[in-house]
Coordinates of C-alpha atoms in Angstrom, one line a residue:
M1 CA 90.7 -147.9 70.8
T2 CA 87.5 -148.7 69.0
L3 CA 87.6 -149.4 65.9
E4 CA 85.4 -145.7 65.5
E5 CA 88.4 -144.9 67.3
T6 CA 90.6 -146.0 65.3
A7 CA 88.8 -145.0 62.1
R8 CA 88.6 -141.1 63.4
R9 CA 93.3 -141.4 63.9
L10 CA 92.8 -142.2 60.5
G11 CA 91.0 -139.0 59.6
E12 CA 93.0 -136.7 62.4
A13 CA 96.0 -138.1 60.0
L14 CA 94.6 -137.8 56.1
A15 CA 93.5 -133.7 57.6
G16 CA 96.6 -132.8 58.2
S17 CA 97.8 -134.4 54.8
P18 CA 100.1 -132.1 52.6
E19 CA 98.3 -133.3 49.9
F20 CA 95.3 -132.7 52.4
A21 CA 96.3 -129.3 52.9
E22 CA 96.4 -128.4 49.5
L23 CA 93.6 -129.4 48.4
V24 CA 91.8 -126.8 50.4
R25 CA 93.9 -124.4 49.6
W26 CA 93.0 -124.6 46.3
E27 CA 89.5 -125.1 47.3
R28 CA 89.6 -121.7 48.8
A29 CA 91.2 -120.3 45.6
Y30 CA 88.5 -121.7 43.7
A31 CA 85.7 -120.2 46.0
A32 CA 87.1 -116.6 45.7
D33 CA 87.9 -117.6 41.6
A34 CA 84.3 -115.6 39.8
V35 CA 86.5 -116.0 36.6
A36 CA 86.7 -119.9 37.3
Q37 CA 83.8 -120.1 38.4
A38 CA 82.5 -119.4 35.4
L39 CA 84.9 -121.2 33.1
V40 CA 84.0 -124.1 35.2
K41 CA 79.7 -123.6 34.4
S42 CA 80.6 -122.6 31.0
A43 CA 82.3 -125.7 30.6
Q44 CA 79.9 -128.2 32.5
D45 CA 77.0 -126.2 30.0
A46 CA 78.7 -128.1 26.7
G47 CA 79.5 -130.7 28.4
A48 CA 75.6 -131.3 28.9
Q49 CA 74.3 -129.4 25.7
I50 CA 76.0 -131.9 23.8
Q51 CA 74.6 -135.1 26.0
E52 CA 71.2 -134.0 24.4
L53 CA 72.2 -133.1 21.1
K54 CA 73.6 -137.2 21.0
R55 CA 70.4 -138.1 22.9
L56 CA 68.5 -136.4 20.3
G57 CA 70.1 -137.7 17.2
K58 CA 72.3 -134.3 16.6
V59 CA 75.4 -133.2 15.9
L60 CA 77.0 -130.2 16.9
D61 CA 77.4 -127.2 14.2
P62 CA 80.7 -126.2 13.2
A63 CA 80.4 -122.6 15.3
E64 CA 79.3 -124.3 18.2
A65 CA 81.9 -126.7 17.9
K66 CA 84.3 -123.7 18.3
R67 CA 83.3 -122.3 20.6
I68 CA 83.1 -125.4 23.1
A69 CA 87.1 -125.8 21.5
Q70 CA 87.5 -122.5 22.7
V71 CA 85.8 -123.2 26.9
Q72 CA 87.9 -126.5 26.8
A73 CA 90.8 -124.3 26.0
N74 CA 89.9 -121.7 28.5
L75 CA 89.2 -123.7 31.0
D76 CA 93.2 -125.9 31.1
A77 CA 94.6 -122.6 30.8
C78 CA 92.5 -121.9 34.0
K79 CA 96.0 -121.8 37.1
V80 CA 93.0 -122.2 39.4
V81 CA 91.2 -125.1 37.9
Q82 CA 94.0 -126.7 36.7
Q83 CA 95.3 -126.6 40.8
L84 CA 92.1 -127.5 41.4
V85 CA 92.0 -130.2 39.6
A86 CA 95.3 -131.7 40.2
A87 CA 95.1 -131.4 43.9
Q88 CA 91.7 -133.4 44.2
K89 CA 93.3 -136.4 42.3
A90 CA 96.5 -136.0 44.8
Y91 CA 94.0 -136.8 47.7
E92 CA 92.0 -139.2 46.1
A93 CA 95.0 -140.9 45.9
L94 CA 95.9 -140.6 48.9
A95 CA 93.2 -142.1 50.0
Q96 CA 92.1 -144.8 47.4
K97 CA 96.6 -145.6 48.7
L98 CA 94.8 -145.6 53.1
N99 CA 92.2 -147.6 51.6
G100 CA 93.5 -150.7 49.6
V101 CA 95.9 -150.5 52.9
V102 CA 93.2 -151.2 55.0
Q103 CA 92.3 -154.1 52.5
A104 CA 95.8 -155.5 52.2
V105 CA 95.6 -156.1 55.8
V106 CA 91.4 -157.8 55.9
E107 CA 92.8 -159.5 53.5
E108 CA 95.6 -161.2 55.1
K109 CA 94.2 -161.7 58.8
R110 CA 91.4 -163.5 56.5
K111 CA 94.3 -165.5 55.1
K112 CA 95.0 -166.5 58.3
E113 CA 91.7 -168.0 59.4

């Protein structure tokens, strides 16, 4: 079996994992949820606004700070967004774990040679 074939089998196994299935499930839910998408866009816009103010050496006025806090609260309360983030983290953790296994095997071989 070639290295590419081995990588393909690993990719297929990863794509068959519960973590991947959950990620796809919540990606689809997010894609179908205009409210969740609008909340994420609002949060991204707020983040960009904060960065721009920092760049300019300015501070958020209290009304804007309150609005941004509400945007964050709405985002935190959105089940679809929270589940998507959790699924992304779980999938990323699995991918990192697999990468760690590969690296450990490579290091073992390096020490033996």
